[in-house]
Short mmCIF file of C-alpha atoms and ligand atoms in Angstrom, two decimals:
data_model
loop_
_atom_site.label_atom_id
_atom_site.label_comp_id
_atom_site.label_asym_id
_atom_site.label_seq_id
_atom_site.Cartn_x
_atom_site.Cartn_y
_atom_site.Cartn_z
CA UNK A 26 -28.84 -3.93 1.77
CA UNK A 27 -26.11 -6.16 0.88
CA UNK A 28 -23.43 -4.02 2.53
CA UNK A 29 -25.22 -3.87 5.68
CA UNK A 30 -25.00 -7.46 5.99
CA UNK A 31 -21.48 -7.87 4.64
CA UNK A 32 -21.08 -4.82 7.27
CA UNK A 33 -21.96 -6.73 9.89
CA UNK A 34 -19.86 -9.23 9.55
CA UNK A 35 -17.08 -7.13 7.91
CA UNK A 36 -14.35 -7.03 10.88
CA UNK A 37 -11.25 -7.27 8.98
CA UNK A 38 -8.49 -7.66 11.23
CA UNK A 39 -9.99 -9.33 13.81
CA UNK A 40 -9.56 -12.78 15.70
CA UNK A 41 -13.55 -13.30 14.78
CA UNK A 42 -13.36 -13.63 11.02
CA UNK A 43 -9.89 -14.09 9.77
CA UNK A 44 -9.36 -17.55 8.32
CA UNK A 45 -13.03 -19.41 9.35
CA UNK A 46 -13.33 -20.98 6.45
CA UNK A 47 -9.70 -22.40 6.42
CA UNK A 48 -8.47 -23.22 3.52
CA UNK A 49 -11.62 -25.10 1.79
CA UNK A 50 -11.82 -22.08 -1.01
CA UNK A 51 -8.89 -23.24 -2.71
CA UNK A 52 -8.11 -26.65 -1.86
CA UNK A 53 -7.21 -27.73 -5.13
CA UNK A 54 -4.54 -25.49 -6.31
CA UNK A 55 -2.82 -23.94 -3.29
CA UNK A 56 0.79 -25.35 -2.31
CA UNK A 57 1.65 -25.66 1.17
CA UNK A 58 3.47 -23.04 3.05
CA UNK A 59 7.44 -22.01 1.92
CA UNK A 60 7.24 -24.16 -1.21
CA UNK A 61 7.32 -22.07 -3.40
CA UNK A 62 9.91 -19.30 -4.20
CA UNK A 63 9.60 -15.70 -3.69
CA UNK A 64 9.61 -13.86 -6.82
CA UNK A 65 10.76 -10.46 -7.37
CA UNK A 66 8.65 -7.73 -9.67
CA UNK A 67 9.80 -7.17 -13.16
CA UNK A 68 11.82 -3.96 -13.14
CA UNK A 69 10.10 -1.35 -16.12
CA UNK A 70 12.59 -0.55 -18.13
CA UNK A 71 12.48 2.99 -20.25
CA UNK A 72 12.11 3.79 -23.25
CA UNK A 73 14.00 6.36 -24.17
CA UNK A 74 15.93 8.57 -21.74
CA UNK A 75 17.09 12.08 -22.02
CA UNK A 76 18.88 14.49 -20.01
CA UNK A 77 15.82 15.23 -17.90
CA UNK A 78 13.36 12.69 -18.10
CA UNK A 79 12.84 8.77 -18.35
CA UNK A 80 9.75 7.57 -20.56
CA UNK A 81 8.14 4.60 -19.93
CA UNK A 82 5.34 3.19 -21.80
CA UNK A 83 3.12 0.43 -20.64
CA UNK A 84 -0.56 -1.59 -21.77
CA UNK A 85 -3.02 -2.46 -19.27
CA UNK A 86 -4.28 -5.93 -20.06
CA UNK A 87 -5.47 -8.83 -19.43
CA UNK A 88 -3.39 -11.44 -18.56
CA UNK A 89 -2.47 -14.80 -16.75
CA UNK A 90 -0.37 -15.24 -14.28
CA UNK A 91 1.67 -18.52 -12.49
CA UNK A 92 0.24 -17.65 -9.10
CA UNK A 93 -0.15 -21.05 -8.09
CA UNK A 94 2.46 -23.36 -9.32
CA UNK A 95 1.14 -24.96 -12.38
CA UNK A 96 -2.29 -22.92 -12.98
CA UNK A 97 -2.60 -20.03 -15.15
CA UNK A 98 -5.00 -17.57 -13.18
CA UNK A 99 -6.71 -14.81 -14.92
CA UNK A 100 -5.23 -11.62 -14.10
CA UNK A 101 -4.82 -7.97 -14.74
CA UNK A 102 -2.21 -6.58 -15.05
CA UNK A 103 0.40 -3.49 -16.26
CA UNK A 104 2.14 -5.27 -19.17
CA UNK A 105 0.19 -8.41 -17.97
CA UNK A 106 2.23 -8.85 -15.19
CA UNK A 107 1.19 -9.84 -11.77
CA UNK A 108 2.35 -7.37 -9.73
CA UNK A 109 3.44 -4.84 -12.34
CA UNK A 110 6.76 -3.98 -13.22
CA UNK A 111 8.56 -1.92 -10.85
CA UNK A 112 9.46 1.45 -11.51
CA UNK A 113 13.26 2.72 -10.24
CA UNK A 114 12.75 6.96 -9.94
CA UNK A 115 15.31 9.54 -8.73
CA UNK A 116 14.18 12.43 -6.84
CA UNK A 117 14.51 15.03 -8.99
CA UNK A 118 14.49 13.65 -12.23
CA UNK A 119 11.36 13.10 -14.32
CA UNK A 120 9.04 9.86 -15.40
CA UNK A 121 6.57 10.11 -17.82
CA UNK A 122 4.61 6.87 -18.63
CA UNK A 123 2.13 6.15 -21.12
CA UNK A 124 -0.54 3.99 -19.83
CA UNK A 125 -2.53 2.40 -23.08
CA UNK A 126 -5.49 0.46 -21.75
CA UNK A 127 -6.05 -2.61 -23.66
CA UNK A 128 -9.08 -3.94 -21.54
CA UNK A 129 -12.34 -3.71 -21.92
CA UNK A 130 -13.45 -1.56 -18.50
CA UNK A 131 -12.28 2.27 -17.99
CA UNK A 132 -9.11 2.77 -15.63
CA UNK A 133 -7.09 4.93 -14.19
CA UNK A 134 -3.85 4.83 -12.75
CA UNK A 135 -2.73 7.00 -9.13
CA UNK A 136 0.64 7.06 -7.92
CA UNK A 137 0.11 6.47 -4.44
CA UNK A 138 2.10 8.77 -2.36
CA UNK A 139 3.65 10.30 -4.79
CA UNK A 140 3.49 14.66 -4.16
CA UNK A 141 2.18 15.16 -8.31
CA UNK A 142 -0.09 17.45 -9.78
CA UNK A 143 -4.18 17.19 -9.57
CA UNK A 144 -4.09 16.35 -13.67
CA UNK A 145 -1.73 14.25 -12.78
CA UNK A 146 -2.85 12.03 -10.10
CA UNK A 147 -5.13 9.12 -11.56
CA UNK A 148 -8.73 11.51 -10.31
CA UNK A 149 -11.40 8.88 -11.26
CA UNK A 150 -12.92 11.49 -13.25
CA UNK A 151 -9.83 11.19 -15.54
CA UNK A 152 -10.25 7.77 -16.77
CA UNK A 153 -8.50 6.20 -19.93
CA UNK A 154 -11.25 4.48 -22.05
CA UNK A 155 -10.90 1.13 -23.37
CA UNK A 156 -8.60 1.76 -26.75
CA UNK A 157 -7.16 4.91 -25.11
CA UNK A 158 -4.22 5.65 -23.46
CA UNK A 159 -2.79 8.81 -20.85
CA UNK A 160 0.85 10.07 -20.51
CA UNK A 161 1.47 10.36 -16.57
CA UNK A 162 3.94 13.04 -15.91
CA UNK A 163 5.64 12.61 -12.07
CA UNK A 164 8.23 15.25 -11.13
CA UNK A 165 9.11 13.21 -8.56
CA UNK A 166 9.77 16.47 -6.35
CA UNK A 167 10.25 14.51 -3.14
CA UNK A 168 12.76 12.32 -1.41
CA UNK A 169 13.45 8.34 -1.48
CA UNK A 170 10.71 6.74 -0.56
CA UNK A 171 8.56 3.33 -1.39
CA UNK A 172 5.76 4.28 -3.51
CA UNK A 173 3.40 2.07 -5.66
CA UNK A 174 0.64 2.70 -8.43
CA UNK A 175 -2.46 1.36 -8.78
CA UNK A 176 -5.91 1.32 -10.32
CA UNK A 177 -8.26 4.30 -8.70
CA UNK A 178 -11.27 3.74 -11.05
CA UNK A 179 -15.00 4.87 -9.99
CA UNK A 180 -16.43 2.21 -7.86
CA UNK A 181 -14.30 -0.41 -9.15
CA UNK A 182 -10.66 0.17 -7.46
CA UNK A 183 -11.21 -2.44 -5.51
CA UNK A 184 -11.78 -5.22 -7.65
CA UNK A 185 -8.96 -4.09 -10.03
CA UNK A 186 -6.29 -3.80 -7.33
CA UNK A 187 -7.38 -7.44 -6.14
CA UNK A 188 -7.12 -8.72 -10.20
CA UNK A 189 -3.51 -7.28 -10.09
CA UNK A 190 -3.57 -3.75 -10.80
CA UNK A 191 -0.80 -2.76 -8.85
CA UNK A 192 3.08 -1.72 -8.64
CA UNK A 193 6.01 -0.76 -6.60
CA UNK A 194 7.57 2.57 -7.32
CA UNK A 195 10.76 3.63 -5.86
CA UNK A 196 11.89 7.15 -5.17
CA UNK A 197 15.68 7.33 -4.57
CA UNK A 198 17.72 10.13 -4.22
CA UNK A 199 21.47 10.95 -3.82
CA UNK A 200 21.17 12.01 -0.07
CA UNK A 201 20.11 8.49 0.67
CA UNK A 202 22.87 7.01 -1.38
CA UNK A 203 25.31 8.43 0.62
CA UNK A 204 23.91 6.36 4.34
CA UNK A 205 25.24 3.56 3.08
CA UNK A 206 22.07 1.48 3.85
CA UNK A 207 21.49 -2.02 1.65
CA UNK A 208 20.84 -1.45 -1.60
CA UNK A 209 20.63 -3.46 -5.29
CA UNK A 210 19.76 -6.99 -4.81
CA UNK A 211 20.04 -6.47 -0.83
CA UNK A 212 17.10 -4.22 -1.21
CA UNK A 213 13.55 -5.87 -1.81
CA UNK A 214 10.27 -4.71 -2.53
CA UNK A 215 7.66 -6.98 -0.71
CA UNK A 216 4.25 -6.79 -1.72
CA UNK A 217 1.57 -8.30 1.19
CA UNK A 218 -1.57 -9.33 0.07
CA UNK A 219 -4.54 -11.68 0.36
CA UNK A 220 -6.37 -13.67 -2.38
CA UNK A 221 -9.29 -16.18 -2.89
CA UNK A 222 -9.10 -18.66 -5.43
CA UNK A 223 -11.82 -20.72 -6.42
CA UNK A 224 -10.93 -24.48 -6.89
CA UNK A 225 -9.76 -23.90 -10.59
CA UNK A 226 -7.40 -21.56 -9.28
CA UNK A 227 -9.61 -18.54 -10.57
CA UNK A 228 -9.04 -15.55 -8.95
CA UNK A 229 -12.89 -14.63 -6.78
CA UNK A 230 -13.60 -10.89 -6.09
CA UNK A 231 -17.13 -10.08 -4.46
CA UNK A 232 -17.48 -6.85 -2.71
CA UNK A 233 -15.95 -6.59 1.05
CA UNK A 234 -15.44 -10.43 1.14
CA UNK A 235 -12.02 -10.51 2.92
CA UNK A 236 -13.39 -13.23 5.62
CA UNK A 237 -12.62 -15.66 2.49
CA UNK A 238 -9.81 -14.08 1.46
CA UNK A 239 -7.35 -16.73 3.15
CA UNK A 240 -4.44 -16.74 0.60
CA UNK A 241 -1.51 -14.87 1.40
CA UNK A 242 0.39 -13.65 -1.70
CA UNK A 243 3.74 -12.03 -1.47
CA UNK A 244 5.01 -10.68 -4.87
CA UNK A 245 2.06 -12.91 -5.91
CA UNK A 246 3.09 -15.93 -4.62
CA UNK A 247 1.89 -17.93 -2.11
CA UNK A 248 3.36 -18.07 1.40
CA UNK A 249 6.76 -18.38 -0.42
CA UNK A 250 10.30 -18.69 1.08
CA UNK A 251 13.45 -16.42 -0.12
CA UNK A 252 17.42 -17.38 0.33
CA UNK A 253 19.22 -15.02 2.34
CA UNK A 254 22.82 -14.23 2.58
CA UNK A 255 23.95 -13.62 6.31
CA UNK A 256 24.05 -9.93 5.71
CA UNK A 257 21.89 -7.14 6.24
CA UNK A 258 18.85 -6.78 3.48
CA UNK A 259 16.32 -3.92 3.28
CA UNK A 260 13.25 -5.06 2.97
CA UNK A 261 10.16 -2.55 1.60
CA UNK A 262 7.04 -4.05 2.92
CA UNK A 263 3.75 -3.03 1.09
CA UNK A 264 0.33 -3.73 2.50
CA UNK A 265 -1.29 -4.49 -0.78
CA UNK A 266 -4.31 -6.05 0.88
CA UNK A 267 -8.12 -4.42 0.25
CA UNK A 268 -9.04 -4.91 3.54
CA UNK A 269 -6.65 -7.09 5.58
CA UNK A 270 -4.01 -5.53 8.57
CA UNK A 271 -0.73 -7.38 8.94
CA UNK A 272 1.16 -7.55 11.87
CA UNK A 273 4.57 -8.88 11.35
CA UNK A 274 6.76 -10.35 13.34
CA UNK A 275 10.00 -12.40 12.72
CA UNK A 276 10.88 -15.56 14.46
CA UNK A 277 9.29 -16.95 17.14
CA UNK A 278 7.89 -15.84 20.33
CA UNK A 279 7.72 -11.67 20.63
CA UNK A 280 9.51 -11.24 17.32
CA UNK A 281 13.06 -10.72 16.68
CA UNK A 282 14.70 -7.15 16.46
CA UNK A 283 14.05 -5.38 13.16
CA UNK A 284 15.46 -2.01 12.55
CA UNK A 285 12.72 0.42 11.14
CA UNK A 286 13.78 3.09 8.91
CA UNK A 287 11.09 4.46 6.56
CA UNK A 288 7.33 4.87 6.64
CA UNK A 289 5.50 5.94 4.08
CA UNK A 290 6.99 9.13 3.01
CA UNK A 291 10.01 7.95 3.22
CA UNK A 292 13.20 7.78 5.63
CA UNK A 293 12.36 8.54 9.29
CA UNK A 294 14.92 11.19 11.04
CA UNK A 295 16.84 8.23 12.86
CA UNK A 296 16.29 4.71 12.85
CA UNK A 297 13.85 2.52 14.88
CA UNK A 298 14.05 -0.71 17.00
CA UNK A 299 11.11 -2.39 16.60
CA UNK A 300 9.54 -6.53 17.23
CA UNK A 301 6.67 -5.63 15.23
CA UNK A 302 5.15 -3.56 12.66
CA UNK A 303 1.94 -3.17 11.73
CA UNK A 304 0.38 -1.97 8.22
CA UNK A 305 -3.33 -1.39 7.49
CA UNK A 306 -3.80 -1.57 4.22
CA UNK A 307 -2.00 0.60 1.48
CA UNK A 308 0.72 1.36 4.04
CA UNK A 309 4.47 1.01 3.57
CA UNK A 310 7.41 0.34 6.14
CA UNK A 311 10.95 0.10 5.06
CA UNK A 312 13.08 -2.26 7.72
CA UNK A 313 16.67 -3.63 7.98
CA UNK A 314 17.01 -6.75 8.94
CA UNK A 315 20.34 -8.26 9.85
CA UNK A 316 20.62 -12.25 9.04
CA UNK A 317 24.08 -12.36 9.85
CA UNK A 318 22.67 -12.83 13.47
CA UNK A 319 21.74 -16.17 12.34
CA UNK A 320 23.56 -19.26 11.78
CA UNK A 321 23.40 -20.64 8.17
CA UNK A 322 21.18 -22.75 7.54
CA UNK A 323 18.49 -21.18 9.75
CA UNK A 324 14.46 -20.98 8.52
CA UNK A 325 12.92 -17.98 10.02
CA UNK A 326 8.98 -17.11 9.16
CA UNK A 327 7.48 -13.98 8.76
CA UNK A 328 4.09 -13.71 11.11
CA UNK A 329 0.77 -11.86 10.94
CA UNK A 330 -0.43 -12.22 13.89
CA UNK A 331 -3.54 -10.96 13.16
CA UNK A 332 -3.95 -14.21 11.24
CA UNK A 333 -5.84 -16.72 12.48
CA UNK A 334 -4.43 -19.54 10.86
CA UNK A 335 -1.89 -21.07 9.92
CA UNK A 336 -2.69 -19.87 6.47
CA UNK A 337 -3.17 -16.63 7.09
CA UNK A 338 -0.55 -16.48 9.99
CA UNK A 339 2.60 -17.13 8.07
CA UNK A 340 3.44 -14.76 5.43
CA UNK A 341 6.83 -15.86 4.03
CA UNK A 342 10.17 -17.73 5.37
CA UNK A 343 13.54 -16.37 5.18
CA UNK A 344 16.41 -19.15 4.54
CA UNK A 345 19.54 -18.01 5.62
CA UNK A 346 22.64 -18.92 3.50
CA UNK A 347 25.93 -18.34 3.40
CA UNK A 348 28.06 -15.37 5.18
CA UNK A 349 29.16 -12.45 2.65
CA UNK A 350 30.93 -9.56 3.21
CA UNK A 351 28.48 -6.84 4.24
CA UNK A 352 29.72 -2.88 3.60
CA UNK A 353 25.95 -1.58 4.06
CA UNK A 354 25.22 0.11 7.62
CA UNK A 355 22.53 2.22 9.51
CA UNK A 356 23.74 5.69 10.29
CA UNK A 357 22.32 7.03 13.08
CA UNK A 358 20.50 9.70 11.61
CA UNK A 359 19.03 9.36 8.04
CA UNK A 360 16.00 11.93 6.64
CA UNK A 361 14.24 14.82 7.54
CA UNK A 362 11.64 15.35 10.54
CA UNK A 363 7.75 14.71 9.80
CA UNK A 364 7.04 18.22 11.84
CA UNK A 365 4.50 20.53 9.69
CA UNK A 366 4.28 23.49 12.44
CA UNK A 367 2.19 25.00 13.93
CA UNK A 368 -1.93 24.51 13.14
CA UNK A 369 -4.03 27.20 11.99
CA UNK A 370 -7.65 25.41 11.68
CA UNK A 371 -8.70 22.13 12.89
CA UNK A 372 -11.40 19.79 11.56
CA UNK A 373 -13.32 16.61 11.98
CA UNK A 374 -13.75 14.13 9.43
CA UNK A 375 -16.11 11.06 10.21
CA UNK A 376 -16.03 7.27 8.87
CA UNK A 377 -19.14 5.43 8.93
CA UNK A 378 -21.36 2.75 7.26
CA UNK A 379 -24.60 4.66 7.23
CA UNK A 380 -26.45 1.43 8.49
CA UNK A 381 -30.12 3.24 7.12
CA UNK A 382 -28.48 3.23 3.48
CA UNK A 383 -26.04 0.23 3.81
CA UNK A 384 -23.35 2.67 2.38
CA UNK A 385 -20.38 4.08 3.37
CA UNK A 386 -19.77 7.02 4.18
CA UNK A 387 -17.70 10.01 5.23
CA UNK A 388 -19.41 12.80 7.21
CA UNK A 389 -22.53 11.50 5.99
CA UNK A 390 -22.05 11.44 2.20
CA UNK A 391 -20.82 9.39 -0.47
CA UNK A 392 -18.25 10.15 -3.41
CA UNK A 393 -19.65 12.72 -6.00
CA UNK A 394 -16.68 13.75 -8.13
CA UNK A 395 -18.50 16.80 -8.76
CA UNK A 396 -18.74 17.62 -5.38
CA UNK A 397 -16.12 19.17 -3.43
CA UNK A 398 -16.32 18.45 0.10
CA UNK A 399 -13.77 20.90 1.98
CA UNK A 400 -11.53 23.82 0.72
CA UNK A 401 -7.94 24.19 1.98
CA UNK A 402 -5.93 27.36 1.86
CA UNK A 403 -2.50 26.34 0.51
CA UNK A 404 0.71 26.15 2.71
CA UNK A 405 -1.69 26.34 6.08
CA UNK A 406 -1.33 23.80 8.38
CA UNK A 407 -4.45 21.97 9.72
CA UNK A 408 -5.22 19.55 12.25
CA UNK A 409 -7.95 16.83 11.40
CA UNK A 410 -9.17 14.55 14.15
CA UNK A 411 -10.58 11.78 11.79
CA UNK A 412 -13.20 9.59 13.75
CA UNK A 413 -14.19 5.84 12.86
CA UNK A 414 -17.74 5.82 14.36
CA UNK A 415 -18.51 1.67 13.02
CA UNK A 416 -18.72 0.34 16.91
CA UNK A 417 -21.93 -1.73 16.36
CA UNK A 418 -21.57 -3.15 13.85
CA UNK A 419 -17.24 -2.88 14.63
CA UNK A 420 -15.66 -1.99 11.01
CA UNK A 421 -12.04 -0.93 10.99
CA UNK A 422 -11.24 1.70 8.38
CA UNK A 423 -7.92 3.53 7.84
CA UNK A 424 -7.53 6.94 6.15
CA UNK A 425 -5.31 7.84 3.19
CA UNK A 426 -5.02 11.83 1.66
CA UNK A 427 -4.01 12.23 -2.11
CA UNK A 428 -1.40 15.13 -2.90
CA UNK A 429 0.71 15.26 0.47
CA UNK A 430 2.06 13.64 3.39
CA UNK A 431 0.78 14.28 7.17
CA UNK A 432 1.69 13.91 10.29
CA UNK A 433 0.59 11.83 12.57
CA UNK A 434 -0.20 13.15 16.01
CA UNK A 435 -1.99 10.71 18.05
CA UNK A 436 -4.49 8.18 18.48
CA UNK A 437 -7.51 7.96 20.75
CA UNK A 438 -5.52 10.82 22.58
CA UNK A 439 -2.16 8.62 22.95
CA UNK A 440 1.04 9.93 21.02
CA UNK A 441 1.86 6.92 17.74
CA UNK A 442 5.65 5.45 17.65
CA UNK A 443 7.53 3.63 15.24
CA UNK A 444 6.92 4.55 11.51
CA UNK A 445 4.21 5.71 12.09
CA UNK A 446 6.24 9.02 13.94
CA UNK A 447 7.48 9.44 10.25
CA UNK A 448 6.07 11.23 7.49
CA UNK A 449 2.94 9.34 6.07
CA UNK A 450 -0.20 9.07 3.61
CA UNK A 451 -2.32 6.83 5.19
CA UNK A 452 -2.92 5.52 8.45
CA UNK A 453 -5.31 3.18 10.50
CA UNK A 454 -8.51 4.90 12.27
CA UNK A 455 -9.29 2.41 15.06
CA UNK A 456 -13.09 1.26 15.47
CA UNK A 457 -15.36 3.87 17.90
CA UNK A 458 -12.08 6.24 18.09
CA UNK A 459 -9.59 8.71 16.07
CA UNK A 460 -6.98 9.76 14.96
CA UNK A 461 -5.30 13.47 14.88
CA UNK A 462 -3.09 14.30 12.03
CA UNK A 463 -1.32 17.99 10.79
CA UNK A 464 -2.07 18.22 7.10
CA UNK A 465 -0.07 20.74 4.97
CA UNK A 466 -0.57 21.11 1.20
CA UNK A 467 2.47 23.27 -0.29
CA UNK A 468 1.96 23.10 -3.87
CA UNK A 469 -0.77 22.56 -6.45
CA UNK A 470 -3.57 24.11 -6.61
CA UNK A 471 -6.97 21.63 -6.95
CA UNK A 472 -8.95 18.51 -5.86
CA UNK A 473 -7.21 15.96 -4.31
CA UNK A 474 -9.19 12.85 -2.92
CA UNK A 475 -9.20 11.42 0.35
CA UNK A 476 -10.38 8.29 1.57
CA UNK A 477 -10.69 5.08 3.44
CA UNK A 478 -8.34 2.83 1.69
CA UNK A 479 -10.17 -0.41 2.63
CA UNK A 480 -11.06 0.03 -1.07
CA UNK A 481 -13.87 -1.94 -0.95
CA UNK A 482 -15.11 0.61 1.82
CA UNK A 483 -13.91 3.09 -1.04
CA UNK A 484 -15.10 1.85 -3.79
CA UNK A 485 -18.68 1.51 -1.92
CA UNK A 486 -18.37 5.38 -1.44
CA UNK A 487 -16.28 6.24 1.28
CA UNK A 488 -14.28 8.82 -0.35
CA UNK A 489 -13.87 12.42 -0.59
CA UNK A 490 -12.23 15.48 -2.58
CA UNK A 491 -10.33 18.41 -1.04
CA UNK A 492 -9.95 21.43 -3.08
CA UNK A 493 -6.74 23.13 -2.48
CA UNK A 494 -7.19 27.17 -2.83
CA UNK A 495 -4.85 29.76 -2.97
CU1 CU B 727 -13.15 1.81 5.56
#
């Protein structure tokens, strides 16, 4: 019965919940806003190379971290670190890492948006014991894109994730080179999230809690600021959030212009103007952002303004230093069209907290990973109208496929724009409506999850397999 009630209050997102409680969690130990320096992710480095393939190796473990400045908070982490290192791919070429687990729960580690094998994938049913360690082997048979990896263990994603259990991974690939478009230190993974802290600076995780979730981390630091040249960056924003939706803005007012480029499967076929972007949780957009449009010396925040405070309302502030030259551009036209062709079958797939059970649900059922729950006939393409049924009580969910990318076609019968016209892996299911995407799986041959990737919804059962059939 517990989730009904955290059900019924659980509106992430909205106006109603976000930020009540203010800031009285973590009085002790968190800085004010833009005092403390962004931080970038560690990048992995291999260990051995050859002609084809880059090794990594890495321990899960517990850890502590410098989230807040001065206090060592209890983490985990990939090599302890909070996020984990980040991992620099090229299309084409392969990674294989070894993940030893050095804690004391199972884990399991899924590339998220990453096109890889079933065996391959981080299936829950696959996870390393404590003591044990897995080789992941990624082709990375797809183009650039902003990826990240992350704990996907049975019932208890969530709560890993929120400990730290999560990394960037970049796709790049020689195409991409060639636009031109920022890149080394003018390109900059941003990972959004929110955190409670209890007043010894302790990480708190209890199930679907997000209302007190009122710490904004980026990079796992709090509300921090970053020096900017007056040049063009790229910035990769992750929502790495269980539960929260960001929209961001720049600047004041409506939002300065931003220049969209990628979504989640990586470059859209031309670039975007937008003001705003918004990510439910899990999602990536890549943007351009131009500071040279600003004098030196100029302090511009980044806003959610689905905050509701001023702690959860600014993310992070961009100083803007000095003018540099600037050789990066924008080309006009930059990857390849999200268009899977014409549909052969279409389903419906329903999201709902079963409010007789407290659980949740999709069409009707929790996760059995010996269940399969729909077959798919390779290379066919499908459309799936995906339904969020949680009006009363109103629960936002979002909806995330394993093993592919999708297009999105519309929502609640109106065409989408922005990234989320380019090719993608998850995407937000708005409360009492749907969402239609073309699904398309090309290459491997069995299960593949899907799910809500509110991953305490997940993690509480609303997930799914797909087996993919020849
Ligand atoms: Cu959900």
């Amino acid at each position: 019965m517990g989730a009904v009630a955290a059900g019924a209050a659980a509106v992430p997102g909205t106006a109603a919940t976000l930020g009540r409680r203010g800031r009285a969690w973590a009085d002790v130990a968190v800085p004010p806003p833009f005092s403390v320096p962004l931080g970038l992710p560690e990048v992995a480095v291999p260990v051995r190379r050859t002609a084809t393939t880059d090794y990594y190796a890495m321990t899960i473990r517990d850890s502590t971290a410098e989230i807040l400045p001065g206090v060592g908070t209890p983490v985990m982490g990939y090599d302890g670190r909070f996020p984990g290192p980040t991992v620099h791919a090229e299309a084409g070429r392969r990674v294989i890492v070894r993940q030893t687990n050095a804690m004391m729960h199972e884990t399991v580690v899924h590339l998220h948006g990453g096109l890889v094998a079933p065996g391959q994938d981080g299936h829950p049913a696959d996870a390393i014991a404590p003591g044990a360690d897995r080789r992941y082997v990624y082709e990375n048979r797809q183009p650039s894109a902003t990826l990240w990896y992350h704990d996907h263990s049975h019932h208890m994603e969530a709560e890993m994730v929120f400990r730290g259990l999560a990394g960037f991974y970049l796709v790049r690939d020689p195409g991409e080179r060639r636009l031109g478009l920022p890149s080394g230190r003018y390109d900059v993974p941003l990972m959004l999230r929110d955190a409670r802290f209890d007043e010894q600076g302790r990480l708190v995780f209890e199930m679907d809690d997000f209302r007190y979730r009122n710490t904004l981390l980026v990079n796992g630091r709090p509300q921090p600021y970053m020096r900017v040249d007056a040049r063009k960056y790229r910035l990769r924003l992750l929502n790495g959030s269980n539960e929260r939706y960001f929209t961001l803005r720049l600047g004041e007012g409506d939002g300065d212009a931003m220049t969209v480029i990628a979504s989640d499967g990586g470059l859209l076929p031309a670039p975007l103007a937008a003001t705003s972007v918004t990510l439910s949780p899990a999602e990536r957009v890549d943007v351009v952002v131009d500071f040279s449009r600003y004098r030196p010396g100029t302090r511009l925040v980044l806003h959610n303004t689905e905050g509701t405070s001023e702690e959860t309302t600014d993310v992070m502030r961009f100083d803007v230093g000095r003018r540099v030259p600037d050789p990066s551009r924008v080309p006009g036209r930059l990857g390849r069209a999200a268009d899977l062709g014409a549909a052969t079958l279409t389903r419906d797939v329903n999201l709902n907290l079963d409010l007789s059970t407290g659980r949740f649900v999709i069409d009707g059922k929790t996760f059995d990973m010996d269940r399969v729950d729909m077959r798919i006939k390779r290379g066919e393409t499908e459309i799936w109208r995906v339904h969020n049924r949680d009006v009363q009580p109103s629960v936002p969910h979002n909806f995330h496929l394993h093993g592919t990318h999708f297009q999105v076609l519309d929502r609640n019968g109106r065409p989408v724009t922005g990234h989320e016209t380019g090719r993608k892996d998850t995407v937000a299911v708005p409360v009492g409506g749907d969402v239609r995407i073309k699904v398309r799986y090309d290459r491997d041959l069995g299960r593949y999850l899907y799910h809500c990737h509110l991953l305490d919804h997940s993690s509480m059962g609303m997930m799914a397999q797909a087996e993919i059939v020849a």
